[in-house]
């Protein structure tokens, strides 16, 4: 289906909706940013805009299983970061799915990347998750 058609969808185009607070990839990334990178979403000068996300599924996780999410950084740029999220069924070592999530950190007001890039606190915290070689 053409992207233009999908982009023009409205709420009424769907027959069922469910109020849902967060998504798992958002949750693992934002929890790390808040706990380890001094990010405070309501007031931080910089905010992360999601510019890309996708997920490859390798094995099923049956509803309503509980999963563990593992986080690494495959690329850290001046204002952007590419995360990899591994999805594991609790108690198992084999990855069930691997997702990619890209943030571009921008000034809260202008919604443009800052000339000096992301804040030092963000960069320092994210550097701890950087891996040498990506498996994606």
Short mmCIF file of N, CA and C in Angstrom, two decimals:
data_model
loop_
_atom_site.label_atom_id
_atom_site.label_comp_id
_atom_site.label_asym_id
_atom_site.label_seq_id
_atom_site.Cartn_x
_atom_site.Cartn_y
_atom_site.Cartn_z
N UNK A 1 0.85 -1.18 0.00
CA UNK A 1 0.00 0.00 0.00
C UNK A 1 0.90 1.24 0.00
N UNK A 2 0.51 2.23 -0.73
CA UNK A 2 1.29 3.46 -0.86
C UNK A 2 1.36 4.21 0.46
N UNK A 3 2.53 4.78 0.73
CA UNK A 3 2.71 5.53 1.97
C UNK A 3 1.75 6.71 2.08
N UNK A 4 1.43 7.33 0.94
CA UNK A 4 0.51 8.46 0.97
C UNK A 4 -0.85 8.04 1.52
N UNK A 5 -1.29 6.84 1.13
CA UNK A 5 -2.58 6.34 1.60
C UNK A 5 -2.52 6.10 3.11
N UNK A 6 -1.45 5.44 3.57
CA UNK A 6 -1.31 5.17 5.00
C UNK A 6 -1.22 6.46 5.80
N UNK A 7 -0.48 7.43 5.27
CA UNK A 7 -0.29 8.69 5.99
C UNK A 7 -1.59 9.48 6.12
N UNK A 8 -2.52 9.26 5.22
CA UNK A 8 -3.78 10.01 5.26
C UNK A 8 -4.83 9.38 6.17
N UNK A 9 -4.52 8.26 6.80
CA UNK A 9 -5.48 7.58 7.67
C UNK A 9 -5.90 8.48 8.84
N UNK A 10 -7.14 8.31 9.27
CA UNK A 10 -7.68 9.00 10.43
C UNK A 10 -8.23 7.95 11.39
N UNK A 11 -8.48 8.35 12.62
CA UNK A 11 -8.96 7.43 13.66
C UNK A 11 -10.19 6.66 13.19
N UNK A 12 -11.09 7.31 12.49
CA UNK A 12 -12.32 6.67 12.02
C UNK A 12 -12.09 5.58 10.99
N UNK A 13 -10.88 5.49 10.45
CA UNK A 13 -10.57 4.45 9.47
C UNK A 13 -10.31 3.10 10.12
N UNK A 14 -10.33 3.05 11.44
CA UNK A 14 -10.06 1.81 12.17
C UNK A 14 -11.30 1.40 12.95
N UNK A 15 -11.54 0.11 13.02
CA UNK A 15 -12.74 -0.40 13.69
C UNK A 15 -12.55 -0.71 15.16
N UNK A 16 -11.31 -0.68 15.64
CA UNK A 16 -11.04 -0.96 17.05
C UNK A 16 -9.87 -0.11 17.49
N UNK A 17 -9.94 0.41 18.71
CA UNK A 17 -8.83 1.19 19.27
C UNK A 17 -8.69 0.83 20.74
N UNK A 18 -7.48 0.92 21.24
CA UNK A 18 -7.17 0.60 22.62
C UNK A 18 -6.29 1.71 23.18
N UNK A 19 -6.69 2.29 24.30
CA UNK A 19 -5.83 3.28 24.95
C UNK A 19 -4.64 2.55 25.54
N UNK A 20 -3.44 3.02 25.22
CA UNK A 20 -2.23 2.33 25.63
C UNK A 20 -1.17 3.36 25.92
N UNK A 21 -0.58 3.34 27.10
CA UNK A 21 0.30 4.40 27.54
C UNK A 21 1.66 4.42 26.82
N UNK A 22 2.37 3.32 26.79
CA UNK A 22 3.71 3.33 26.20
C UNK A 22 3.92 2.10 25.34
N UNK A 23 5.01 2.13 24.59
CA UNK A 23 5.42 0.98 23.79
C UNK A 23 6.73 0.47 24.37
N UNK A 24 7.01 -0.79 24.14
CA UNK A 24 8.16 -1.38 24.82
C UNK A 24 9.48 -0.76 24.39
N UNK A 25 9.69 -0.47 23.10
CA UNK A 25 10.97 0.11 22.70
C UNK A 25 11.13 1.51 23.29
N UNK A 26 10.07 2.31 23.24
CA UNK A 26 10.10 3.63 23.87
C UNK A 26 10.44 3.50 25.35
N UNK A 27 9.84 2.52 25.99
CA UNK A 27 10.02 2.37 27.44
C UNK A 27 11.45 2.06 27.82
N UNK A 28 12.09 1.11 27.14
CA UNK A 28 13.46 0.75 27.52
C UNK A 28 14.42 1.91 27.21
N UNK A 29 14.24 2.56 26.07
CA UNK A 29 15.12 3.68 25.71
C UNK A 29 14.93 4.84 26.69
N UNK A 30 13.70 5.27 26.91
CA UNK A 30 13.46 6.42 27.77
C UNK A 30 13.79 6.15 29.23
N UNK A 31 13.57 4.93 29.69
CA UNK A 31 13.97 4.59 31.06
C UNK A 31 15.47 4.74 31.22
N UNK A 32 16.25 4.26 30.25
CA UNK A 32 17.70 4.41 30.32
C UNK A 32 18.08 5.90 30.29
N UNK A 33 17.49 6.66 29.38
CA UNK A 33 17.83 8.08 29.27
C UNK A 33 17.53 8.84 30.56
N UNK A 34 16.43 8.52 31.20
CA UNK A 34 16.06 9.19 32.45
C UNK A 34 16.99 8.78 33.59
N UNK A 35 17.28 7.49 33.70
CA UNK A 35 18.09 7.00 34.82
C UNK A 35 19.59 7.24 34.66
N UNK A 36 20.09 7.28 33.42
CA UNK A 36 21.54 7.31 33.21
C UNK A 36 22.06 8.49 32.39
N UNK A 37 21.16 9.31 31.85
CA UNK A 37 21.59 10.41 30.98
C UNK A 37 21.02 11.76 31.39
N UNK A 38 20.47 11.84 32.58
CA UNK A 38 19.94 13.10 33.13
C UNK A 38 18.83 13.71 32.27
N UNK A 39 18.10 12.87 31.54
CA UNK A 39 16.99 13.37 30.76
C UNK A 39 15.75 13.49 31.64
N UNK A 40 15.08 14.62 31.54
CA UNK A 40 13.81 14.83 32.23
C UNK A 40 12.82 15.30 31.16
N UNK A 41 12.05 14.38 30.56
CA UNK A 41 11.23 14.72 29.39
C UNK A 41 10.38 15.98 29.50
N UNK A 42 9.75 16.28 30.64
CA UNK A 42 8.92 17.49 30.67
C UNK A 42 9.70 18.80 30.62
N UNK A 43 10.99 18.79 31.04
CA UNK A 43 11.70 20.06 31.16
C UNK A 43 13.07 20.13 30.49
N UNK A 44 13.63 19.02 30.05
CA UNK A 44 14.97 19.05 29.44
C UNK A 44 14.99 19.99 28.24
N UNK A 45 16.13 20.67 28.06
CA UNK A 45 16.28 21.58 26.93
C UNK A 45 16.23 20.82 25.61
N UNK A 46 16.79 19.62 25.59
CA UNK A 46 16.79 18.79 24.39
C UNK A 46 15.74 17.70 24.52
N UNK A 47 15.13 17.36 23.40
CA UNK A 47 14.20 16.24 23.37
C UNK A 47 14.61 15.31 22.23
N UNK A 48 14.28 14.05 22.37
CA UNK A 48 14.59 13.08 21.33
C UNK A 48 13.38 12.85 20.44
N UNK A 49 13.56 13.08 19.14
CA UNK A 49 12.51 12.79 18.17
C UNK A 49 12.83 11.45 17.51
N UNK A 50 11.85 10.57 17.45
CA UNK A 50 12.04 9.29 16.79
C UNK A 50 11.91 9.52 15.29
N UNK A 51 12.98 9.22 14.54
CA UNK A 51 12.95 9.41 13.09
C UNK A 51 12.87 8.09 12.34
N UNK A 52 13.09 6.99 13.05
CA UNK A 52 13.02 5.67 12.40
C UNK A 52 12.88 4.60 13.47
N UNK A 53 12.10 3.59 13.15
CA UNK A 53 12.07 2.39 14.00
C UNK A 53 11.61 1.22 13.15
N UNK A 54 12.12 0.06 13.48
CA UNK A 54 11.66 -1.17 12.85
C UNK A 54 12.02 -2.33 13.74
N UNK A 55 11.45 -3.49 13.44
CA UNK A 55 11.70 -4.67 14.24
C UNK A 55 11.71 -5.90 13.34
N UNK A 56 12.68 -6.78 13.56
CA UNK A 56 12.74 -8.07 12.89
C UNK A 56 12.39 -9.14 13.90
N UNK A 57 11.45 -9.98 13.55
CA UNK A 57 10.98 -11.03 14.45
C UNK A 57 11.59 -12.37 14.03
N UNK A 58 12.14 -13.11 15.01
CA UNK A 58 12.80 -14.37 14.73
C UNK A 58 12.08 -15.57 15.32
N UNK A 59 11.34 -15.37 16.38
CA UNK A 59 10.62 -16.46 17.04
C UNK A 59 9.44 -15.86 17.78
N UNK A 60 8.39 -16.64 17.95
CA UNK A 60 7.21 -16.10 18.63
C UNK A 60 7.39 -15.96 20.13
N UNK A 61 6.69 -14.99 20.67
CA UNK A 61 6.51 -14.84 22.11
C UNK A 61 5.00 -14.85 22.29
N UNK A 62 4.51 -15.84 22.98
CA UNK A 62 3.07 -16.00 23.07
C UNK A 62 2.45 -15.06 24.11
N UNK A 63 1.32 -14.51 23.75
CA UNK A 63 0.55 -13.64 24.64
C UNK A 63 0.03 -14.46 25.80
N UNK A 64 0.13 -14.01 27.01
CA UNK A 64 0.63 -12.74 27.53
C UNK A 64 2.00 -12.87 28.18
N UNK A 65 2.96 -13.46 27.51
CA UNK A 65 4.29 -13.66 28.08
C UNK A 65 4.92 -12.33 28.51
N UNK A 66 5.83 -12.41 29.47
CA UNK A 66 6.60 -11.25 29.91
C UNK A 66 7.95 -11.32 29.23
N UNK A 67 8.41 -10.19 28.72
CA UNK A 67 9.69 -10.16 28.02
C UNK A 67 10.69 -9.27 28.75
N UNK A 68 11.97 -9.53 28.50
CA UNK A 68 13.05 -8.66 28.94
C UNK A 68 13.56 -7.94 27.71
N UNK A 69 13.85 -6.65 27.86
CA UNK A 69 14.37 -5.85 26.76
C UNK A 69 15.81 -5.48 27.07
N UNK A 70 16.70 -5.73 26.12
CA UNK A 70 18.12 -5.42 26.28
C UNK A 70 18.47 -4.30 25.31
N UNK A 71 19.30 -3.36 25.75
CA UNK A 71 19.57 -2.15 24.99
C UNK A 71 21.06 -1.98 24.73
N UNK A 72 21.39 -1.59 23.51
CA UNK A 72 22.76 -1.22 23.14
C UNK A 72 22.69 -0.07 22.15
N UNK A 73 23.82 0.60 21.95
CA UNK A 73 23.90 1.69 20.97
C UNK A 73 24.84 1.23 19.87
N UNK A 74 24.33 1.22 18.64
CA UNK A 74 25.14 0.81 17.49
C UNK A 74 25.82 1.99 16.81
N UNK A 75 25.27 3.19 16.97
CA UNK A 75 25.88 4.37 16.36
C UNK A 75 25.52 5.59 17.20
N UNK A 76 26.54 6.36 17.54
CA UNK A 76 26.34 7.58 18.31
C UNK A 76 26.92 8.74 17.52
N UNK A 77 26.04 9.61 17.05
CA UNK A 77 26.47 10.77 16.28
C UNK A 77 26.46 12.02 17.13
N UNK A 78 26.61 13.16 16.47
CA UNK A 78 26.63 14.45 17.17
C UNK A 78 25.28 14.75 17.81
N UNK A 79 24.20 14.48 17.08
CA UNK A 79 22.87 14.74 17.63
C UNK A 79 21.93 13.54 17.49
N UNK A 80 22.43 12.44 16.95
CA UNK A 80 21.57 11.28 16.76
C UNK A 80 22.17 10.05 17.41
N UNK A 81 21.30 9.08 17.68
CA UNK A 81 21.74 7.82 18.27
C UNK A 81 20.88 6.70 17.68
N UNK A 82 21.55 5.61 17.31
CA UNK A 82 20.87 4.42 16.80
C UNK A 82 20.95 3.35 17.87
N UNK A 83 19.79 2.99 18.40
CA UNK A 83 19.70 1.96 19.44
C UNK A 83 19.36 0.62 18.79
N UNK A 84 19.79 -0.44 19.44
CA UNK A 84 19.33 -1.78 19.11
C UNK A 84 18.69 -2.36 20.36
N UNK A 85 17.51 -2.92 20.20
CA UNK A 85 16.79 -3.50 21.33
C UNK A 85 16.58 -4.98 21.06
N UNK A 86 17.08 -5.80 21.97
CA UNK A 86 16.84 -7.24 21.89
C UNK A 86 15.65 -7.60 22.75
N UNK A 87 14.77 -8.43 22.22
CA UNK A 87 13.59 -8.88 22.95
C UNK A 87 13.79 -10.34 23.32
N UNK A 88 13.75 -10.62 24.63
CA UNK A 88 13.99 -11.96 25.15
C UNK A 88 12.82 -12.38 26.02
N UNK A 89 12.35 -13.60 25.84
CA UNK A 89 11.36 -14.12 26.77
C UNK A 89 12.06 -14.35 28.09
N UNK A 90 11.40 -14.00 29.19
CA UNK A 90 12.05 -14.12 30.50
C UNK A 90 12.58 -15.52 30.71
N UNK A 91 13.85 -15.58 31.19
CA UNK A 91 14.50 -16.85 31.49
C UNK A 91 15.13 -17.53 30.29
N UNK A 92 15.07 -16.91 29.12
CA UNK A 92 15.66 -17.52 27.92
C UNK A 92 16.76 -16.63 27.36
N UNK A 93 17.77 -17.26 26.75
CA UNK A 93 18.91 -16.52 26.20
C UNK A 93 18.76 -16.20 24.71
N UNK A 94 17.90 -16.92 24.01
CA UNK A 94 17.76 -16.71 22.57
C UNK A 94 16.90 -15.49 22.30
N UNK A 95 17.39 -14.63 21.42
CA UNK A 95 16.66 -13.42 21.07
C UNK A 95 15.41 -13.80 20.26
N UNK A 96 14.30 -13.18 20.58
CA UNK A 96 13.04 -13.42 19.87
C UNK A 96 12.81 -12.38 18.78
N UNK A 97 13.30 -11.18 19.01
CA UNK A 97 13.17 -10.10 18.04
C UNK A 97 14.27 -9.08 18.30
N UNK A 98 14.66 -8.38 17.26
CA UNK A 98 15.64 -7.30 17.39
C UNK A 98 15.07 -6.07 16.70
N UNK A 99 15.02 -4.98 17.45
CA UNK A 99 14.49 -3.75 16.90
C UNK A 99 15.56 -2.68 16.79
N UNK A 100 15.30 -1.71 15.94
CA UNK A 100 16.17 -0.55 15.80
C UNK A 100 15.31 0.68 16.01
N UNK A 101 15.89 1.67 16.66
CA UNK A 101 15.16 2.87 17.07
C UNK A 101 16.15 4.02 16.95
N UNK A 102 15.84 5.04 16.18
CA UNK A 102 16.76 6.17 16.00
C UNK A 102 16.13 7.44 16.56
N UNK A 103 16.88 8.07 17.46
CA UNK A 103 16.52 9.37 18.02
C UNK A 103 17.41 10.44 17.39
N UNK A 104 16.85 11.58 17.10
CA UNK A 104 17.61 12.79 16.82
C UNK A 104 17.26 13.75 17.95
N UNK A 105 18.29 14.18 18.68
CA UNK A 105 18.06 15.10 19.78
C UNK A 105 18.06 16.52 19.25
N UNK A 106 16.99 17.25 19.58
CA UNK A 106 16.79 18.60 19.07
C UNK A 106 16.46 19.54 20.22
N UNK A 107 16.61 20.82 19.96
CA UNK A 107 16.21 21.85 20.91
C UNK A 107 14.69 21.80 21.08
N UNK A 108 14.24 21.82 22.31
CA UNK A 108 12.80 21.71 22.61
C UNK A 108 11.98 22.77 21.86
N UNK A 109 12.46 24.00 21.80
CA UNK A 109 11.69 25.09 21.21
C UNK A 109 11.75 25.10 19.68
N UNK A 110 12.95 25.03 19.12
CA UNK A 110 13.10 25.15 17.67
C UNK A 110 12.85 23.85 16.91
N UNK A 111 12.94 22.73 17.62
CA UNK A 111 12.82 21.39 17.01
C UNK A 111 13.89 21.15 15.95
N UNK A 112 15.04 21.79 16.14
CA UNK A 112 16.19 21.63 15.24
C UNK A 112 17.36 21.14 16.07
N UNK A 113 18.26 20.34 15.46
CA UNK A 113 19.46 19.92 16.21
C UNK A 113 20.28 21.13 16.63
N UNK A 114 20.86 21.05 17.82
CA UNK A 114 21.70 22.14 18.31
C UNK A 114 23.06 22.08 17.61
N UNK A 115 23.66 23.24 17.37
CA UNK A 115 24.95 23.29 16.68
C UNK A 115 26.02 22.48 17.38
N UNK A 116 25.98 22.47 18.72
CA UNK A 116 26.99 21.73 19.47
C UNK A 116 26.55 20.29 19.76
N UNK A 117 25.44 19.86 19.17
CA UNK A 117 24.99 18.48 19.33
C UNK A 117 24.25 18.26 20.64
N UNK A 118 24.10 16.99 20.99
CA UNK A 118 23.38 16.64 22.22
C UNK A 118 24.16 17.08 23.45
N UNK A 119 23.48 17.17 24.56
CA UNK A 119 24.13 17.60 25.80
C UNK A 119 25.21 16.60 26.21
N UNK A 120 26.15 17.06 26.98
CA UNK A 120 27.25 16.21 27.46
C UNK A 120 26.73 15.07 28.32
N UNK A 121 25.72 15.34 29.14
CA UNK A 121 25.16 14.29 30.00
C UNK A 121 24.54 13.17 29.16
N UNK A 122 23.84 13.54 28.10
CA UNK A 122 23.27 12.52 27.21
C UNK A 122 24.38 11.71 26.55
N UNK A 123 25.34 12.40 26.00
CA UNK A 123 26.43 11.73 25.29
C UNK A 123 27.20 10.79 26.21
N UNK A 124 27.52 11.25 27.40
CA UNK A 124 28.27 10.43 28.36
C UNK A 124 27.50 9.17 28.73
N UNK A 125 26.22 9.32 29.00
CA UNK A 125 25.41 8.15 29.34
C UNK A 125 25.27 7.18 28.19
N UNK A 126 25.09 7.70 26.98
CA UNK A 126 24.92 6.84 25.81
C UNK A 126 26.21 6.13 25.42
N UNK A 127 27.35 6.78 25.65
CA UNK A 127 28.64 6.15 25.33
C UNK A 127 28.82 4.83 26.06
N UNK A 128 28.21 4.69 27.22
CA UNK A 128 28.34 3.45 28.00
C UNK A 128 27.67 2.27 27.32
N UNK A 129 26.78 2.53 26.38
CA UNK A 129 26.06 1.46 25.68
C UNK A 129 26.60 1.17 24.28
N UNK A 130 27.58 1.96 23.83
CA UNK A 130 28.10 1.80 22.48
C UNK A 130 28.85 0.47 22.37
N UNK A 131 28.59 -0.25 21.27
CA UNK A 131 29.30 -1.50 20.98
C UNK A 131 30.17 -1.28 19.75
N UNK A 132 31.25 -2.03 19.68
CA UNK A 132 32.19 -1.87 18.57
C UNK A 132 31.59 -2.25 17.22
N UNK A 133 30.99 -3.43 17.15
CA UNK A 133 30.42 -3.89 15.89
C UNK A 133 28.96 -4.24 16.08
N UNK A 134 28.14 -3.77 15.16
CA UNK A 134 26.71 -4.06 15.22
C UNK A 134 26.41 -5.40 14.57
N UNK A 135 25.41 -6.08 15.11
CA UNK A 135 24.94 -7.32 14.49
C UNK A 135 23.83 -7.06 13.49
N UNK A 136 23.37 -5.81 13.39
CA UNK A 136 22.32 -5.49 12.41
C UNK A 136 22.94 -5.16 11.08
#
